[in-house]
mmCIF file of C-alpha atoms in Angstrom:
data_model
loop_
_atom_site.group_PDB
_atom_site.id
_atom_site.type_symbol
_atom_site.label_atom_id
_atom_site.label_comp_id
_atom_site.label_asym_id
_atom_site.label_seq_id
_atom_site.Cartn_x
_atom_site.Cartn_y
_atom_site.Cartn_z
ATOM 1 C CA UNK A 26 15.449 1.813 -6.683
ATOM 2 C CA UNK A 27 17.213 -1.554 -6.388
ATOM 3 C CA UNK A 28 14.539 -3.903 -6.627
ATOM 4 C CA UNK A 29 11.237 -4.978 -4.613
ATOM 5 C CA UNK A 30 11.343 -4.023 -0.861
ATOM 6 C CA UNK A 31 12.125 -6.916 1.389
ATOM 7 C CA UNK A 32 10.839 -5.518 4.627
ATOM 8 C CA UNK A 33 7.606 -6.467 6.011
ATOM 9 C CA UNK A 34 6.347 -2.859 7.156
ATOM 10 C CA UNK A 35 2.592 -2.432 7.218
ATOM 11 C CA UNK A 36 1.867 -6.153 7.461
ATOM 12 C CA UNK A 37 0.305 -7.060 11.035
ATOM 13 C CA UNK A 38 1.716 -10.423 12.131
ATOM 14 C CA UNK A 39 3.690 -10.864 9.010
ATOM 15 C CA UNK A 40 5.030 -14.188 10.054
ATOM 16 C CA UNK A 41 1.520 -15.749 10.408
ATOM 17 C CA UNK A 42 0.544 -14.488 6.940
ATOM 18 C CA UNK A 43 3.541 -15.857 5.436
ATOM 19 C CA UNK A 44 3.117 -19.254 6.910
ATOM 20 C CA UNK A 45 -0.606 -19.493 5.455
ATOM 21 C CA UNK A 46 -0.164 -17.996 1.886
ATOM 22 C CA UNK A 47 2.382 -18.023 -0.637
ATOM 23 C CA UNK A 48 3.500 -14.208 -0.852
ATOM 24 C CA UNK A 49 5.982 -12.854 -3.344
ATOM 25 C CA UNK A 50 7.145 -9.501 -4.573
ATOM 26 C CA UNK A 51 8.385 -9.219 -8.245
ATOM 27 C CA UNK A 52 10.008 -6.130 -10.056
ATOM 28 C CA UNK A 53 8.215 -4.359 -12.927
ATOM 29 C CA UNK A 54 9.620 -3.613 -16.222
ATOM 30 C CA UNK A 55 12.600 -0.939 -16.006
ATOM 31 C CA UNK A 56 10.363 2.024 -17.737
ATOM 32 C CA UNK A 57 7.712 1.229 -14.697
ATOM 33 C CA UNK A 58 10.286 1.277 -11.818
ATOM 34 C CA UNK A 59 10.240 5.117 -11.159
ATOM 35 C CA UNK A 60 6.639 4.820 -10.409
ATOM 36 C CA UNK A 61 5.995 1.431 -8.993
ATOM 37 C CA UNK A 62 7.360 -0.074 -5.659
ATOM 38 C CA UNK A 63 6.715 -3.675 -6.987
ATOM 39 C CA UNK A 64 4.244 -6.316 -7.788
ATOM 40 C CA UNK A 65 2.848 -8.310 -5.243
ATOM 41 C CA UNK A 66 1.401 -11.831 -5.617
ATOM 42 C CA UNK A 67 -0.447 -14.146 -3.315
ATOM 43 C CA UNK A 68 -1.763 -17.456 -3.810
ATOM 44 C CA UNK A 69 -3.689 -19.448 -1.065
ATOM 45 C CA UNK A 70 -5.418 -22.846 -0.612
ATOM 46 C CA UNK A 71 -6.864 -22.826 3.214
ATOM 47 C CA UNK A 72 -8.414 -25.362 5.115
ATOM 48 C CA UNK A 73 -10.102 -22.776 7.165
ATOM 49 C CA UNK A 74 -10.781 -18.989 7.030
ATOM 50 C CA UNK A 75 -7.884 -16.579 7.718
ATOM 51 C CA UNK A 76 -7.953 -12.724 8.103
ATOM 52 C CA UNK A 77 -5.097 -10.617 7.084
ATOM 53 C CA UNK A 78 -4.605 -7.151 8.265
ATOM 54 C CA UNK A 79 -2.431 -4.511 6.820
ATOM 55 C CA UNK A 80 -1.524 -0.977 7.982
ATOM 56 C CA UNK A 81 -1.591 0.733 4.493
ATOM 57 C CA UNK A 82 1.372 2.497 3.009
ATOM 58 C CA UNK A 83 0.609 6.062 1.388
ATOM 59 C CA UNK A 84 0.359 4.194 -1.801
ATOM 60 C CA UNK A 85 -2.340 3.343 -4.509
ATOM 61 C CA UNK A 86 -2.678 -0.235 -5.487
ATOM 62 C CA UNK A 87 -4.197 -1.724 -8.583
ATOM 63 C CA UNK A 88 -5.623 -5.497 -7.441
ATOM 64 C CA UNK A 89 -6.386 -8.260 -9.844
ATOM 65 C CA UNK A 90 -8.147 -10.984 -7.822
ATOM 66 C CA UNK A 91 -9.832 -14.342 -8.069
ATOM 67 C CA UNK A 92 -11.741 -16.190 -5.420
ATOM 68 C CA UNK A 93 -12.511 -19.907 -6.066
ATOM 69 C CA UNK A 94 -14.143 -20.485 -9.182
ATOM 70 C CA UNK A 95 -15.559 -16.800 -9.414
ATOM 71 C CA UNK A 96 -14.922 -14.691 -12.498
ATOM 72 C CA UNK A 97 -11.518 -12.605 -11.783
ATOM 73 C CA UNK A 98 -11.952 -8.974 -11.330
ATOM 74 C CA UNK A 99 -10.076 -5.852 -10.641
ATOM 75 C CA UNK A 100 -10.035 -2.566 -8.694
ATOM 76 C CA UNK A 101 -8.028 0.404 -7.895
ATOM 77 C CA UNK A 102 -7.652 0.715 -4.203
ATOM 78 C CA UNK A 103 -6.881 4.159 -2.942
ATOM 79 C CA UNK A 104 -4.961 4.981 -0.068
ATOM 80 C CA UNK A 105 -6.419 3.273 3.021
ATOM 81 C CA UNK A 106 -6.646 5.615 5.989
ATOM 82 C CA UNK A 107 -7.523 2.767 8.597
ATOM 83 C CA UNK A 108 -6.351 -0.659 9.110
ATOM 84 C CA UNK A 109 -7.167 -3.011 6.185
ATOM 85 C CA UNK A 110 -8.548 -6.431 6.750
ATOM 86 C CA UNK A 111 -9.193 -8.955 4.152
ATOM 87 C CA UNK A 112 -10.838 -12.307 4.934
ATOM 88 C CA UNK A 113 -9.438 -15.277 2.667
ATOM 89 C CA UNK A 114 -11.228 -18.607 2.414
ATOM 90 C CA UNK A 115 -10.965 -21.586 0.281
ATOM 91 C CA UNK A 116 -8.493 -20.972 -2.751
ATOM 92 C CA UNK A 117 -7.710 -17.671 -4.583
ATOM 93 C CA UNK A 118 -5.134 -15.515 -6.200
ATOM 94 C CA UNK A 119 -4.072 -11.864 -6.122
ATOM 95 C CA UNK A 120 -1.997 -10.087 -8.275
ATOM 96 C CA UNK A 121 -1.161 -6.406 -6.977
ATOM 97 C CA UNK A 122 0.600 -3.424 -8.218
ATOM 98 C CA UNK A 123 1.964 -1.345 -5.464
ATOM 99 C CA UNK A 124 2.642 2.353 -6.934
ATOM 100 C CA UNK A 125 5.198 4.353 -5.204
ATOM 101 C CA UNK A 126 3.637 7.139 -3.094
ATOM 102 C CA UNK A 127 3.375 9.894 -5.669
ATOM 103 C CA UNK A 128 3.514 7.526 -8.628
ATOM 104 C CA UNK A 129 -0.150 6.878 -9.581
ATOM 105 C CA UNK A 130 -1.158 10.225 -11.144
ATOM 106 C CA UNK A 131 0.666 9.565 -14.578
ATOM 107 C CA UNK A 132 -1.356 6.636 -15.143
ATOM 108 C CA UNK A 133 -4.737 8.425 -14.330
ATOM 109 C CA UNK A 134 -3.968 12.128 -14.692
ATOM 110 C CA UNK A 135 -7.576 13.359 -14.899
ATOM 111 C CA UNK A 136 -8.127 13.731 -11.229
ATOM 112 C CA UNK A 137 -5.958 14.265 -8.268
ATOM 113 C CA UNK A 138 -4.775 11.172 -6.450
ATOM 114 C CA UNK A 139 -6.629 12.383 -3.171
ATOM 115 C CA UNK A 140 -9.973 11.651 -5.155
ATOM 116 C CA UNK A 141 -9.289 8.017 -4.856
ATOM 117 C CA UNK A 142 -8.071 8.003 -1.161
ATOM 118 C CA UNK A 143 -10.196 5.841 1.185
ATOM 119 C CA UNK A 144 -11.925 4.445 -1.770
ATOM 120 C CA UNK A 145 -11.842 0.970 -3.816
ATOM 121 C CA UNK A 146 -13.033 1.261 -7.328
ATOM 122 C CA UNK A 147 -13.647 -1.502 -9.785
ATOM 123 C CA UNK A 148 -11.861 -1.164 -13.040
ATOM 124 C CA UNK A 149 -14.955 -2.692 -14.899
ATOM 125 C CA UNK A 150 -18.319 -4.242 -13.742
ATOM 126 C CA UNK A 151 -17.232 -6.913 -10.899
ATOM 127 C CA UNK A 152 -18.867 -10.253 -10.221
ATOM 128 C CA UNK A 153 -20.386 -10.681 -6.789
ATOM 129 C CA UNK A 154 -18.066 -9.253 -4.364
ATOM 130 C CA UNK A 155 -16.209 -11.530 -2.003
ATOM 131 C CA UNK A 156 -16.831 -9.453 1.000
ATOM 132 C CA UNK A 157 -18.457 -6.113 2.058
ATOM 133 C CA UNK A 158 -15.217 -4.338 2.400
ATOM 134 C CA UNK A 159 -14.742 -4.680 -1.171
ATOM 135 C CA UNK A 160 -18.030 -2.806 -2.138
ATOM 136 C CA UNK A 161 -17.532 0.944 -2.913
ATOM 137 C CA UNK A 162 -19.298 3.056 -0.454
ATOM 138 C CA UNK A 163 -20.063 5.643 -2.909
ATOM 139 C CA UNK A 164 -22.027 5.745 -6.347
ATOM 140 C CA UNK A 165 -20.538 4.032 -9.346
ATOM 141 C CA UNK A 166 -18.411 6.133 -11.428
ATOM 142 C CA UNK A 167 -16.085 5.682 -14.700
ATOM 143 C CA UNK A 168 -12.940 3.498 -13.808
ATOM 144 C CA UNK A 169 -10.039 5.239 -13.258
ATOM 145 C CA UNK A 170 -8.208 3.148 -15.685
ATOM 146 C CA UNK A 171 -9.433 1.445 -18.953
ATOM 147 C CA UNK A 172 -8.909 -2.348 -18.202
ATOM 148 C CA UNK A 173 -11.044 -4.763 -19.918
ATOM 149 C CA UNK A 174 -12.323 -8.125 -18.635
ATOM 150 C CA UNK A 175 -9.868 -9.813 -20.858
ATOM 151 C CA UNK A 176 -6.725 -7.770 -19.517
ATOM 152 C CA UNK A 177 -7.883 -9.050 -15.949
ATOM 153 C CA UNK A 178 -7.788 -12.429 -16.899
ATOM 154 C CA UNK A 179 -4.645 -12.300 -18.701
ATOM 155 C CA UNK A 180 -3.057 -11.137 -15.306
ATOM 156 C CA UNK A 181 -4.801 -13.709 -13.162
ATOM 157 C CA UNK A 182 -5.377 -16.621 -14.830
ATOM 158 C CA UNK A 183 -1.724 -17.915 -15.670
ATOM 159 C CA UNK A 184 -0.277 -20.383 -13.346
ATOM 160 C CA UNK A 185 3.176 -19.508 -14.459
ATOM 161 C CA UNK A 186 4.395 -16.480 -12.349
ATOM 162 C CA UNK A 187 6.552 -15.155 -15.014
ATOM 163 C CA UNK A 188 3.354 -14.818 -17.457
ATOM 164 C CA UNK A 189 1.476 -12.872 -14.831
ATOM 165 C CA UNK A 190 4.429 -10.363 -14.381
ATOM 166 C CA UNK A 191 4.689 -10.163 -18.182
ATOM 167 C CA UNK A 192 0.877 -9.335 -18.368
ATOM 168 C CA UNK A 193 1.007 -6.754 -15.787
ATOM 169 C CA UNK A 194 4.248 -5.025 -17.567
ATOM 170 C CA UNK A 195 2.246 -5.120 -20.802
ATOM 171 C CA UNK A 196 -1.053 -3.713 -19.210
ATOM 172 C CA UNK A 197 0.871 -0.927 -17.388
ATOM 173 C CA UNK A 198 2.993 0.165 -20.167
ATOM 174 C CA UNK A 199 -0.187 0.275 -22.211
ATOM 175 C CA UNK A 200 -1.743 2.665 -19.862
ATOM 176 C CA UNK A 201 1.258 5.124 -19.124
ATOM 177 C CA UNK A 202 3.021 7.143 -17.832
ATOM 178 C CA UNK A 203 1.289 10.270 -19.412
ATOM 179 C CA UNK A 204 4.445 12.353 -20.448
ATOM 180 C CA UNK A 205 2.695 15.544 -19.064
ATOM 181 C CA UNK A 206 2.182 14.270 -15.517
ATOM 182 C CA UNK A 207 5.826 12.909 -14.816
ATOM 183 C CA UNK A 208 7.579 15.497 -13.472
ATOM 184 C CA UNK A 209 5.416 16.386 -10.444
ATOM 185 C CA UNK A 210 4.871 12.949 -9.778
ATOM 186 C CA UNK A 211 8.587 11.935 -9.744
ATOM 187 C CA UNK A 212 9.003 15.074 -7.472
ATOM 188 C CA UNK A 213 6.333 13.883 -4.953
ATOM 189 C CA UNK A 214 7.971 10.268 -5.224
ATOM 190 C CA UNK A 215 11.349 11.912 -4.060
ATOM 191 C CA UNK A 216 9.719 13.898 -1.285
ATOM 192 C CA UNK A 217 8.012 10.797 0.195
ATOM 193 C CA UNK A 218 11.168 8.718 -0.166
ATOM 194 C CA UNK A 219 12.702 11.459 1.920
ATOM 195 C CA UNK A 220 10.170 11.152 4.544
ATOM 196 C CA UNK A 221 10.587 7.418 4.587
ATOM 197 C CA UNK A 222 14.287 7.340 4.939
ATOM 198 C CA UNK A 223 15.370 10.549 6.496
ATOM 199 C CA UNK A 224 14.822 10.278 10.499
ATOM 200 C CA UNK A 225 15.557 14.061 10.861
ATOM 201 C CA UNK A 226 12.160 14.883 8.999
ATOM 202 C CA UNK A 227 9.710 14.976 11.866
ATOM 203 C CA UNK A 228 7.548 17.777 10.967
ATOM 204 C CA UNK A 229 5.953 19.276 7.716
ATOM 205 C CA UNK A 230 7.451 22.661 8.166
ATOM 206 C CA UNK A 231 11.002 20.903 8.517
ATOM 207 C CA UNK A 232 10.343 19.058 5.159
ATOM 208 C CA UNK A 233 9.031 22.367 3.573
ATOM 209 C CA UNK A 234 12.113 24.057 4.901
ATOM 210 C CA UNK A 235 14.491 21.574 3.479
ATOM 211 C CA UNK A 236 12.856 21.707 0.100
ATOM 212 C CA UNK A 237 12.795 25.614 0.034
ATOM 213 C CA UNK A 238 9.047 25.572 -0.401
ATOM 214 C CA UNK A 239 6.037 26.759 1.547
ATOM 215 C CA UNK A 240 4.063 24.146 3.658
ATOM 216 C CA UNK A 241 1.087 25.067 1.552
ATOM 217 C CA UNK A 242 2.533 24.304 -1.902
ATOM 218 C CA UNK A 243 3.674 20.975 -0.086
ATOM 219 C CA UNK A 244 0.339 20.379 1.008
ATOM 220 C CA UNK A 245 -0.958 20.961 -2.592
ATOM 221 C CA UNK A 246 1.559 18.722 -4.334
ATOM 222 C CA UNK A 247 0.883 15.862 -1.813
ATOM 223 C CA UNK A 248 -3.073 15.990 -2.483
ATOM 224 C CA UNK A 249 -2.542 16.057 -6.265
ATOM 225 C CA UNK A 250 0.161 13.581 -6.477
ATOM 226 C CA UNK A 251 0.391 11.377 -3.371
ATOM 227 C CA UNK A 252 -3.563 11.390 -2.050
ATOM 228 C CA UNK A 253 -2.954 12.361 1.630
ATOM 229 C CA UNK A 254 -0.904 15.300 3.112
ATOM 230 C CA UNK A 255 2.491 15.150 4.328
ATOM 231 C CA UNK A 256 2.014 15.120 8.039
ATOM 232 C CA UNK A 257 -0.311 11.842 7.285
ATOM 233 C CA UNK A 258 2.879 10.399 5.654
ATOM 234 C CA UNK A 259 5.112 11.119 8.428
ATOM 235 C CA UNK A 260 2.901 9.729 11.058
ATOM 236 C CA UNK A 261 2.097 6.622 9.037
ATOM 237 C CA UNK A 262 5.782 5.666 8.450
ATOM 238 C CA UNK A 263 6.258 6.266 12.300
ATOM 239 C CA UNK A 264 3.738 3.485 12.934
ATOM 240 C CA UNK A 265 5.298 1.245 10.218
ATOM 241 C CA UNK A 266 8.631 1.677 11.981
ATOM 242 C CA UNK A 267 7.122 0.847 15.320
ATOM 243 C CA UNK A 268 5.157 -2.243 13.967
ATOM 244 C CA UNK A 269 8.373 -3.614 12.314
ATOM 245 C CA UNK A 270 10.236 -3.149 15.587
ATOM 246 C CA UNK A 271 7.491 -4.895 17.560
ATOM 247 C CA UNK A 272 7.503 -7.822 15.091
ATOM 248 C CA UNK A 273 11.478 -8.265 15.506
ATOM 249 C CA UNK A 274 10.891 -10.826 18.341
ATOM 250 C CA UNK A 275 12.653 -8.525 20.811
ATOM 251 C CA UNK A 276 10.689 -6.251 23.134
ATOM 252 C CA UNK A 277 11.758 -2.678 22.132
ATOM 253 C CA UNK A 278 12.340 0.055 24.448
ATOM 254 C CA UNK A 279 9.218 1.955 23.683
ATOM 255 C CA UNK A 280 10.278 5.210 25.368
ATOM 256 C CA UNK A 281 13.658 5.191 23.451
ATOM 257 C CA UNK A 282 11.755 4.462 20.208
ATOM 258 C CA UNK A 283 9.075 7.176 20.854
ATOM 259 C CA UNK A 284 11.972 9.636 21.233
ATOM 260 C CA UNK A 285 13.656 8.416 18.182
ATOM 261 C CA UNK A 286 10.587 8.588 15.943
ATOM 262 C CA UNK A 287 9.857 12.036 17.106
ATOM 263 C CA UNK A 288 6.837 11.661 19.475
ATOM 264 C CA UNK A 289 6.501 14.090 22.396
ATOM 265 C CA UNK A 290 6.528 10.902 24.750
ATOM 266 C CA UNK A 291 5.928 7.062 25.005
ATOM 267 C CA UNK A 292 2.208 7.796 25.633
ATOM 268 C CA UNK A 293 1.847 9.687 22.342
ATOM 269 C CA UNK A 294 3.381 6.707 20.475
ATOM 270 C CA UNK A 295 1.034 4.283 22.360
ATOM 271 C CA UNK A 296 -1.971 6.106 21.316
ATOM 272 C CA UNK A 297 -1.126 6.434 17.667
ATOM 273 C CA UNK A 298 -0.249 2.681 17.742
ATOM 274 C CA UNK A 299 -3.058 1.456 19.559
ATOM 275 C CA UNK A 300 -5.472 3.391 17.384
ATOM 276 C CA UNK A 301 -3.969 2.491 14.074
ATOM 277 C CA UNK A 302 -3.287 -1.552 14.801
ATOM 278 C CA UNK A 303 -6.077 -2.072 17.449
ATOM 279 C CA UNK A 304 -3.759 -3.241 20.403
ATOM 280 C CA UNK A 305 -1.319 -1.345 22.459
ATOM 281 C CA UNK A 306 2.488 -1.937 21.329
ATOM 282 C CA UNK A 307 3.166 -3.537 24.522
ATOM 283 C CA UNK A 308 0.448 -6.313 23.962
ATOM 284 C CA UNK A 309 1.211 -6.703 20.170
ATOM 285 C CA UNK A 310 2.618 -10.095 19.174
ATOM 286 C CA UNK A 311 2.295 -11.709 22.763
ATOM 287 C CA UNK A 312 0.957 -15.047 22.803
ATOM 288 C CA UNK A 313 -2.683 -15.193 23.617
ATOM 289 C CA UNK A 314 -3.147 -18.981 24.388
ATOM 290 C CA UNK A 315 -3.997 -20.346 27.811
#
């Protein structure tokens, strides 16, 4: 755990995004680092609307946001199962907390993390939503974390970036981690990190065997602590790797990459990539102008 990630994995057309918005990652307080990947901060002032697309990580996010002159608001975003798209217009600011995969449960121990998967739940009554994608699909329920409107404003309103980070630190340290939930959370964090970094882990039974547990117990741990199953995590990191290779500026050898990532063949990689990103890997990143 040596600071915020510097890769662009999951961000579709990262260069285009970075040319339009001011995007930064900041490190949380030391006591939070075992559970948080980083804070991510975005500010924009756009002459015309722009849509950003992200292939979600297996991570829960807390998102504090302000659009134009609207009252700032916040939500918990569970793991997204599909390509996430957010339209940005005018000016605005987002201050996000990306938990490590497996790191959210100690801050909201009442429910398994799978309860929040595929959902975006306001942390308090929100003002008019900036877009239909931000409206919870299900009936309202108690917020997963007790954050007041004053706490949201303390995060979003300062122009001083260090003040925003300090407000996030204070807020998160006030919420957790709950000691009774720490051990299983950190075990899940370590397992997902192994999936992310160990290329030899290509199947759930391989991970279970390496850890000396049954596949069933692994499934239960991931549902409780991560929010998705281990197979989903393995497949998602494959797509992230393929997406980053496609962003590199050089045309990858897709057949060789498919073999390297553990796909049965290139066609399998193409199907997964196309279903997740919306275009086949061989077309991704090509100029579309005439």
